[in-house]
Short mmCIF file of C-alpha atoms and ligand atoms in Angstrom, two decimals:
data_model
loop_
_atom_site.label_atom_id
_atom_site.label_comp_id
_atom_site.label_asym_id
_atom_site.label_seq_id
_atom_site.Cartn_x
_atom_site.Cartn_y
_atom_site.Cartn_z
CA UNK A 1 18.35 12.77 -26.36
CA UNK A 2 16.74 12.73 -22.97
CA UNK A 3 17.61 9.63 -20.98
CA UNK A 4 15.56 7.85 -18.38
CA UNK A 5 17.21 6.56 -15.21
CA UNK A 6 15.73 3.59 -13.39
CA UNK A 7 16.57 1.44 -10.39
CA UNK A 8 15.68 -1.91 -11.91
CA UNK A 9 15.10 -5.44 -10.81
CA UNK A 10 17.51 -7.36 -13.05
CA UNK A 11 17.32 -10.72 -11.24
CA UNK A 12 15.03 -11.97 -8.46
CA UNK A 13 16.59 -12.01 -5.02
CA UNK A 14 19.33 -9.64 -6.17
CA UNK A 15 19.90 -5.93 -5.45
CA UNK A 16 18.37 -3.35 -7.79
CA UNK A 17 20.67 -1.96 -10.48
CA UNK A 18 20.67 1.34 -12.27
CA UNK A 19 19.56 0.96 -15.89
CA UNK A 20 19.44 3.86 -18.32
CA UNK A 21 17.30 3.91 -21.46
CA UNK A 22 16.05 6.44 -23.96
CA UNK A 23 13.16 8.53 -22.79
CA UNK A 24 9.91 6.81 -23.89
CA UNK A 25 7.48 8.66 -26.18
CA UNK A 26 3.82 8.57 -25.11
CA UNK A 27 1.38 7.40 -27.80
CA UNK A 28 -2.41 7.57 -27.97
CA UNK A 29 -3.87 8.22 -24.54
CA UNK A 30 -0.53 7.69 -22.77
CA UNK A 31 0.98 10.29 -20.49
CA UNK A 32 4.66 10.51 -19.56
CA UNK A 33 5.24 11.72 -16.03
CA UNK A 34 8.45 12.95 -14.45
CA UNK A 35 8.52 11.19 -11.09
CA UNK A 36 8.62 13.60 -8.17
CA UNK A 37 8.33 11.01 -5.43
CA UNK A 38 7.73 7.27 -5.26
CA UNK A 39 7.05 5.48 -1.98
CA UNK A 40 8.83 2.27 -1.03
CA UNK A 41 6.27 -0.36 -0.10
CA UNK A 42 6.50 -3.72 1.66
CA UNK A 43 5.15 -5.45 -1.44
CA UNK A 44 8.26 -4.25 -3.30
CA UNK A 45 10.21 -6.63 -1.07
CA UNK A 46 8.03 -9.56 -2.13
CA UNK A 47 8.37 -8.58 -5.78
CA UNK A 48 12.14 -8.43 -5.42
CA UNK A 49 12.12 -11.86 -3.77
CA UNK A 50 9.86 -13.20 -6.51
CA UNK A 51 7.57 -15.05 -4.13
CA UNK A 52 5.22 -14.80 -1.18
CA UNK A 53 5.70 -16.99 1.89
CA UNK A 54 2.68 -19.24 2.22
CA UNK A 55 3.77 -20.93 5.42
CA UNK A 56 5.79 -24.10 5.99
CA UNK A 57 8.04 -24.52 2.97
CA UNK A 58 5.41 -23.32 0.54
CA UNK A 59 5.96 -20.28 -1.62
CA UNK A 60 3.78 -18.52 -4.15
CA UNK A 61 5.88 -17.84 -7.24
CA UNK A 62 5.23 -14.34 -8.62
CA UNK A 63 8.01 -14.17 -11.21
CA UNK A 64 5.81 -14.88 -14.25
CA UNK A 65 4.71 -12.24 -16.74
CA UNK A 66 7.25 -9.68 -15.64
CA UNK A 67 10.05 -9.14 -18.16
CA UNK A 68 13.41 -8.21 -16.60
CA UNK A 69 14.85 -5.70 -16.17
CA UNK A 70 11.73 -4.47 -14.40
CA UNK A 71 11.09 -1.20 -12.55
CA UNK A 72 9.28 -1.46 -9.22
CA UNK A 73 7.43 1.41 -7.52
CA UNK A 74 3.68 2.02 -7.39
CA UNK A 75 3.29 4.96 -4.96
CA UNK A 76 3.94 7.63 -7.54
CA UNK A 77 3.44 11.38 -7.70
CA UNK A 78 4.83 13.30 -10.61
CA UNK A 79 4.51 16.08 -13.11
CA UNK A 80 3.32 15.66 -16.70
CA UNK A 81 6.31 15.77 -19.07
CA UNK A 82 4.59 14.95 -22.37
CA UNK A 83 1.44 13.31 -23.67
CA UNK A 84 0.08 11.30 -26.54
CA UNK A 85 -2.27 12.85 -29.11
CA UNK A 86 -5.29 11.16 -27.49
CA UNK A 87 -4.52 12.12 -23.88
CA UNK A 88 -7.28 14.63 -23.23
CA UNK A 89 -7.81 16.66 -20.07
CA UNK A 90 -4.18 16.98 -19.01
CA UNK A 91 -1.45 19.49 -19.76
CA UNK A 92 2.30 19.41 -19.42
CA UNK A 93 3.50 20.73 -16.07
CA UNK A 94 0.42 19.42 -14.26
CA UNK A 95 1.15 17.65 -10.97
CA UNK A 96 -0.63 14.38 -10.26
CA UNK A 97 -0.68 11.32 -8.06
CA UNK A 98 -0.94 8.14 -10.11
CA UNK A 99 -3.59 5.50 -9.46
CA UNK A 100 -1.41 2.45 -10.20
CA UNK A 101 -4.00 -0.37 -10.00
CA UNK A 102 -4.83 -0.28 -13.68
CA UNK A 103 -6.93 -3.07 -15.15
CA UNK A 104 -7.68 -4.44 -18.61
CA UNK A 105 -10.95 -2.51 -18.73
CA UNK A 106 -12.81 -5.56 -20.09
CA UNK A 107 -13.12 -8.24 -17.39
CA UNK A 108 -15.98 -8.49 -14.88
CA UNK A 109 -13.91 -6.85 -12.13
CA UNK A 110 -12.96 -3.90 -14.35
CA UNK A 111 -16.56 -3.54 -15.55
CA UNK A 112 -17.58 -3.28 -11.89
CA UNK A 113 -15.00 -0.54 -11.32
CA UNK A 114 -12.65 -2.86 -9.45
CA UNK A 115 -9.58 -2.55 -11.65
CA UNK A 116 -7.48 -3.37 -8.59
CA UNK A 117 -8.90 -6.92 -8.77
CA UNK A 118 -8.45 -7.33 -12.55
CA UNK A 119 -7.30 -10.79 -13.59
CA UNK A 120 -5.12 -9.53 -16.47
CA UNK A 121 -4.04 -6.28 -14.94
CA UNK A 122 -1.44 -3.67 -15.89
CA UNK A 123 -0.67 -2.55 -12.35
CA UNK A 124 2.21 -0.06 -12.37
CA UNK A 125 5.31 -1.31 -10.59
CA UNK A 126 3.75 -4.79 -10.36
CA UNK A 127 3.36 -6.03 -13.95
CA UNK A 128 4.20 -2.84 -15.87
CA UNK A 129 7.26 -0.64 -15.20
CA UNK A 130 6.69 1.67 -12.22
CA UNK A 131 8.12 4.67 -10.43
CA UNK A 132 11.60 3.78 -9.17
CA UNK A 133 12.69 5.86 -12.13
CA UNK A 134 13.03 9.41 -13.35
CA UNK A 135 10.00 8.95 -15.63
CA UNK A 136 6.95 6.71 -15.78
CA UNK A 137 4.44 6.01 -18.54
CA UNK A 138 0.75 6.05 -17.54
CA UNK A 139 -1.71 4.55 -20.06
CA UNK A 140 -4.54 7.08 -19.66
CA UNK A 141 -5.13 10.49 -18.02
CA UNK A 142 -8.03 9.04 -16.00
CA UNK A 143 -5.44 7.54 -13.64
CA UNK A 144 -3.95 10.95 -12.82
CA UNK A 145 -5.34 12.62 -9.71
CA UNK A 146 -4.68 16.21 -8.69
CA UNK A 147 -3.05 16.29 -5.29
CA UNK A 148 -2.55 20.02 -4.56
CA UNK A 149 -2.01 21.32 -1.89
CA UNK A 150 -0.47 18.09 -0.58
CA UNK A 151 3.21 17.26 -0.95
CA UNK A 152 4.15 14.62 -3.56
CA UNK A 153 5.82 12.66 -0.73
CA UNK A 154 2.38 12.32 0.90
CA UNK A 155 0.30 11.99 -2.27
CA UNK A 156 2.28 9.09 -3.79
CA UNK A 157 1.97 6.73 -0.80
CA UNK A 158 -1.74 7.57 -0.55
CA UNK A 159 -2.21 5.53 -3.74
CA UNK A 160 -1.11 2.28 -2.09
CA UNK A 161 -0.59 2.33 1.65
CA UNK A 162 -3.25 5.02 2.08
CA UNK A 163 -5.72 3.42 -0.32
CA UNK A 164 -5.23 -0.04 1.16
CA UNK A 165 -5.90 1.27 4.64
CA UNK A 166 -8.87 3.35 3.47
CA UNK A 167 -10.54 0.46 1.63
CA UNK A 168 -9.98 -1.84 4.61
CA UNK A 169 -11.30 0.61 7.17
CA UNK A 170 -14.42 1.33 5.13
CA UNK A 171 -15.25 -2.36 5.54
CA UNK A 172 -15.24 -1.81 9.30
CA UNK A 173 -17.40 1.32 9.30
CA UNK A 174 -20.48 -0.36 10.79
CA UNK A 175 -18.38 -2.02 13.52
CA UNK A 176 -16.66 1.28 14.33
CA UNK A 177 -20.04 2.87 15.06
CA UNK A 178 -20.50 0.37 17.87
CA UNK A 179 -17.07 0.28 19.49
CA UNK A 180 -13.33 0.63 19.32
CA UNK A 181 -11.40 -0.64 16.30
CA UNK A 182 -8.03 -2.37 16.64
CA UNK A 183 -5.23 -1.79 14.12
CA UNK A 184 -2.46 -4.39 14.08
CA UNK A 185 0.92 -3.56 12.54
CA UNK A 186 2.11 0.03 12.34
CA UNK A 187 4.24 0.04 9.23
CA UNK A 188 3.47 2.46 6.41
CA UNK A 189 -0.04 1.05 5.82
CA UNK A 190 -0.86 0.80 9.53
CA UNK A 191 0.24 4.38 10.22
CA UNK A 192 -1.85 5.56 7.27
CA UNK A 193 -4.69 3.47 8.69
CA UNK A 194 -4.39 5.26 12.00
CA UNK A 195 -4.48 8.68 10.35
CA UNK A 196 -7.49 7.69 8.22
CA UNK A 197 -9.34 6.03 11.12
CA UNK A 198 -9.03 9.27 13.06
CA UNK A 199 -11.06 10.90 10.28
CA UNK A 200 -13.50 8.11 9.37
CA UNK A 201 -14.39 6.94 12.88
CA UNK A 202 -15.67 8.92 15.86
CA UNK A 203 -13.55 6.95 18.35
CA UNK A 204 -9.75 6.76 18.21
CA UNK A 205 -8.56 3.22 17.44
CA UNK A 206 -6.33 1.09 19.65
CA UNK A 207 -3.20 -0.34 18.06
CA UNK A 208 -0.81 -3.27 18.41
CA UNK A 209 2.76 -3.66 17.23
CA UNK A 210 5.74 -5.62 18.52
CA UNK A 211 8.03 -2.61 17.98
CA UNK A 212 8.09 -0.14 20.91
CA UNK A 213 9.15 2.73 18.67
CA UNK A 214 6.20 2.16 16.34
CA UNK A 215 3.83 2.02 19.33
CA UNK A 216 5.25 5.32 20.51
CA UNK A 217 4.76 6.88 17.07
CA UNK A 218 1.16 5.60 17.01
CA UNK A 219 0.37 7.07 20.42
CA UNK A 220 1.83 10.39 19.29
CA UNK A 221 -0.43 10.15 16.19
CA UNK A 222 -3.56 9.78 18.29
CA UNK A 223 -4.02 6.06 19.03
CA UNK A 224 -6.16 5.58 22.16
CA UNK A 225 -3.86 2.85 23.50
CA UNK A 226 -1.00 0.72 22.18
CA UNK A 227 -0.32 -2.92 22.95
CA UNK A 228 2.58 -5.29 22.37
CA UNK A 229 1.10 -8.47 20.86
CA UNK A 230 4.21 -10.40 21.99
CA UNK A 231 3.29 -9.62 25.59
CA UNK A 232 1.29 -12.59 26.94
CA UNK A 233 -0.89 -10.16 28.93
CA UNK A 234 -1.85 -8.08 25.88
CA UNK A 235 -4.88 -10.14 24.90
CA UNK A 236 -6.36 -10.00 28.38
CA UNK A 237 -5.62 -6.28 28.65
CA UNK A 238 -7.50 -5.57 25.41
CA UNK A 239 -10.42 -7.79 26.47
CA UNK A 240 -10.76 -6.03 29.82
CA UNK A 241 -10.41 -2.57 28.28
CA UNK A 242 -12.88 -3.13 25.45
CA UNK A 243 -14.91 -6.24 26.25
CA UNK A 244 -13.63 -7.59 22.92
CA UNK A 245 -13.24 -5.59 19.73
CA UNK A 246 -15.87 -5.64 16.99
CA UNK A 247 -13.54 -4.56 14.23
CA UNK A 248 -9.85 -5.25 13.65
CA UNK A 249 -7.57 -4.57 10.75
CA UNK A 250 -4.58 -6.85 10.28
CA UNK A 251 -1.99 -4.85 8.37
CA UNK A 252 0.63 -7.56 8.95
CA UNK A 253 -0.95 -10.69 7.52
CA UNK A 254 1.01 -13.34 9.39
CA UNK A 255 -0.27 -16.36 11.31
CA UNK A 256 0.60 -14.55 14.56
CA UNK A 257 -1.07 -11.26 13.72
CA UNK A 258 -4.27 -12.94 12.55
CA UNK A 259 -4.31 -15.17 15.64
CA UNK A 260 -3.99 -12.06 17.74
CA UNK A 261 -6.78 -10.29 15.84
CA UNK A 262 -9.25 -13.16 16.04
CA UNK A 263 -8.26 -13.76 19.67
CA UNK A 264 -9.52 -10.37 20.83
CA UNK A 265 -12.72 -10.27 18.77
CA UNK A 266 -16.09 -9.84 20.40
CA UNK A 267 -19.07 -11.84 19.13
CA UNK A 268 -20.10 -10.53 15.73
CA UNK A 269 -16.62 -9.15 15.20
CA UNK A 270 -14.81 -8.79 11.92
CA UNK A 271 -11.16 -8.84 10.89
CA UNK A 272 -10.06 -7.30 7.61
CA UNK A 273 -6.67 -8.56 6.39
CA UNK A 274 -4.51 -6.41 4.13
CA UNK A 275 -1.04 -7.64 5.11
CA UNK A 276 1.00 -10.07 3.03
CA UNK A 277 3.74 -11.08 5.42
CA UNK A 278 3.02 -14.79 5.14
CA UNK A 279 2.39 -17.92 7.12
CA UNK A 280 -0.56 -20.23 7.58
CA UNK A 281 -3.48 -19.40 9.80
CA UNK A 282 -5.47 -22.10 11.53
CA UNK A 283 -8.48 -21.86 13.78
CA UNK A 284 -11.14 -24.21 15.12
CA UNK A 285 -13.87 -23.97 12.47
CA UNK A 286 -16.57 -23.91 15.15
CA UNK A 287 -15.22 -20.53 16.24
CA UNK A 288 -16.64 -18.91 13.10
CA UNK A 289 -20.15 -19.76 14.30
CA UNK A 290 -19.53 -19.46 18.04
CA UNK A 291 -18.09 -15.99 17.64
CA UNK A 292 -20.27 -15.09 14.61
CA UNK A 293 -16.93 -14.01 13.20
CA UNK A 294 -16.01 -12.60 9.80
CA UNK A 295 -12.49 -12.70 8.35
CA UNK A 296 -12.06 -11.04 4.98
CA UNK A 297 -9.26 -9.76 2.79
CA UNK A 298 -8.82 -6.68 0.66
CA UNK A 299 -6.31 -5.79 -2.02
CA UNK A 300 -5.54 -2.08 -2.43
CA UNK A 301 -8.67 -0.17 -3.59
CA UNK A 302 -10.66 1.11 -6.53
CA UNK A 303 -10.10 4.28 -8.55
CA UNK A 304 -13.28 5.72 -7.00
CA UNK A 305 -11.93 5.04 -3.51
CA UNK A 306 -8.62 6.64 -4.47
CA UNK A 307 -10.53 9.78 -5.47
CA UNK A 308 -12.50 9.74 -2.18
CA UNK A 309 -9.32 9.34 -0.14
CA UNK A 310 -7.46 12.04 -2.00
CA UNK A 311 -10.42 14.41 -1.51
CA UNK A 312 -10.28 13.80 2.26
CA UNK A 313 -6.53 14.38 2.31
CA UNK A 314 -6.77 17.55 0.20
CA UNK A 315 -9.36 18.85 2.66
CA UNK A 316 -6.73 18.48 5.39
CA UNK A 317 -8.64 15.64 7.08
CA UNK A 318 -5.78 13.14 7.05
CA UNK A 319 -2.62 13.91 9.00
CA UNK A 320 0.45 13.06 6.92
CA UNK A 321 2.48 10.13 8.28
CA UNK A 322 6.22 10.57 8.94
CA UNK A 323 8.12 10.32 5.66
CA UNK A 324 11.77 10.28 4.79
CA UNK A 325 13.06 11.44 1.41
CA UNK A 326 15.91 9.50 -0.18
CA UNK A 327 17.45 9.88 -3.62
CA UNK A 328 16.48 7.31 -6.26
CA UNK A 329 20.03 5.95 -6.20
CA UNK A 330 19.37 4.73 -2.63
CA UNK A 331 16.40 2.56 -3.64
CA UNK A 332 18.11 -0.66 -2.60
CA UNK A 333 19.26 0.78 0.73
CA UNK A 334 15.67 1.90 1.35
CA UNK A 335 14.41 -1.62 0.62
CA UNK A 336 17.07 -3.08 2.94
CA UNK A 337 16.03 -0.74 5.75
CA UNK A 338 12.38 -1.62 5.24
CA UNK A 339 13.15 -5.34 5.32
CA UNK A 340 15.15 -4.91 8.52
CA UNK A 341 12.25 -3.04 10.18
CA UNK A 342 14.24 0.18 10.43
CA UNK A 343 11.58 2.40 8.82
CA UNK A 344 9.00 4.41 10.75
CA UNK A 345 6.29 5.71 8.41
CA UNK A 346 7.21 5.84 4.73
CA UNK A 347 10.40 6.19 2.72
CA UNK A 348 9.89 8.06 -0.54
CA UNK A 349 12.40 8.14 -3.37
CA UNK A 350 12.88 11.33 -5.27
CA UNK A 351 12.91 10.49 -8.94
CA UNK A 352 15.42 13.08 -10.14
CA UNK A 353 17.91 11.15 -12.23
ZN1 ZN B 401 2.25 -0.92 -2.02
ZN1 ZN B 402 -9.78 -6.33 -16.04
#
């Protein structure tokens, strides 16, 4: 019998462990995919911890409704291994990226096409077993997206870091028509954001990151200028270069990054927050009116947006970010490196097990 290898979360706050089970059989509309590549995302660190930092001593517990052992991994590209009798429109051997933000299909968010915001979701690698495995079960073929001629190492991460950046940047489209956009935080999502902004916007964005190596990578990838937010002169330098930015994307999501973003906004400016790093943000409430400022959050993106993004990428309009392949057995080492800030671009696990 075919066996399925997984790198599983067996206890919160503990290293992943290899678990081996029988190969699942897809039923109904389900499709079983052999994982080609699965990206390692910052949110995997939070899931492994079992909480989000809310600032001070406060933590948001996210351990509920996730039976252990659990398989992380939501940036999946794979090849169809087998399918249930009701899985129409796919064939074995077909390569696909997996839209992982799968909803219940019934709630108001799902009805509006926003399965990513579903209140009783089945998000792969978040509440249902994901792609740090040799195989993954997908509930319906509608979540499988052709990615040829892209590589699976690029296509998988497009479904989270790419989609998150794409959905966030679309919210800044009107601001980008009027001036330069600032991207803060050049991890996997930020670097994707840079590549996508180069396609969506007519002007190259400026970027900020505390890591000199990441700033260098961003400049090489076409950023107009790169700033170190830890440098006390950075805010003034951005203000004098731009007169204040109208659109900023905070891919970090910490008190410091959001302070930096709001601090360089022009009147009428908008910050979109996608990062989940943690902390508590405070600002004089009068500043919302004085600066006519908007701060809004996004969480990944919709299936329709995933299709739009993949179409752009397949047309060659999005430059792939640097990626590093590692075997599935090194999943924990990849998470450790990500936590320590040692990753430029994206690490992708190869699911062969
Ligand atoms: Zn992710
Ligand atoms: Zn729903």
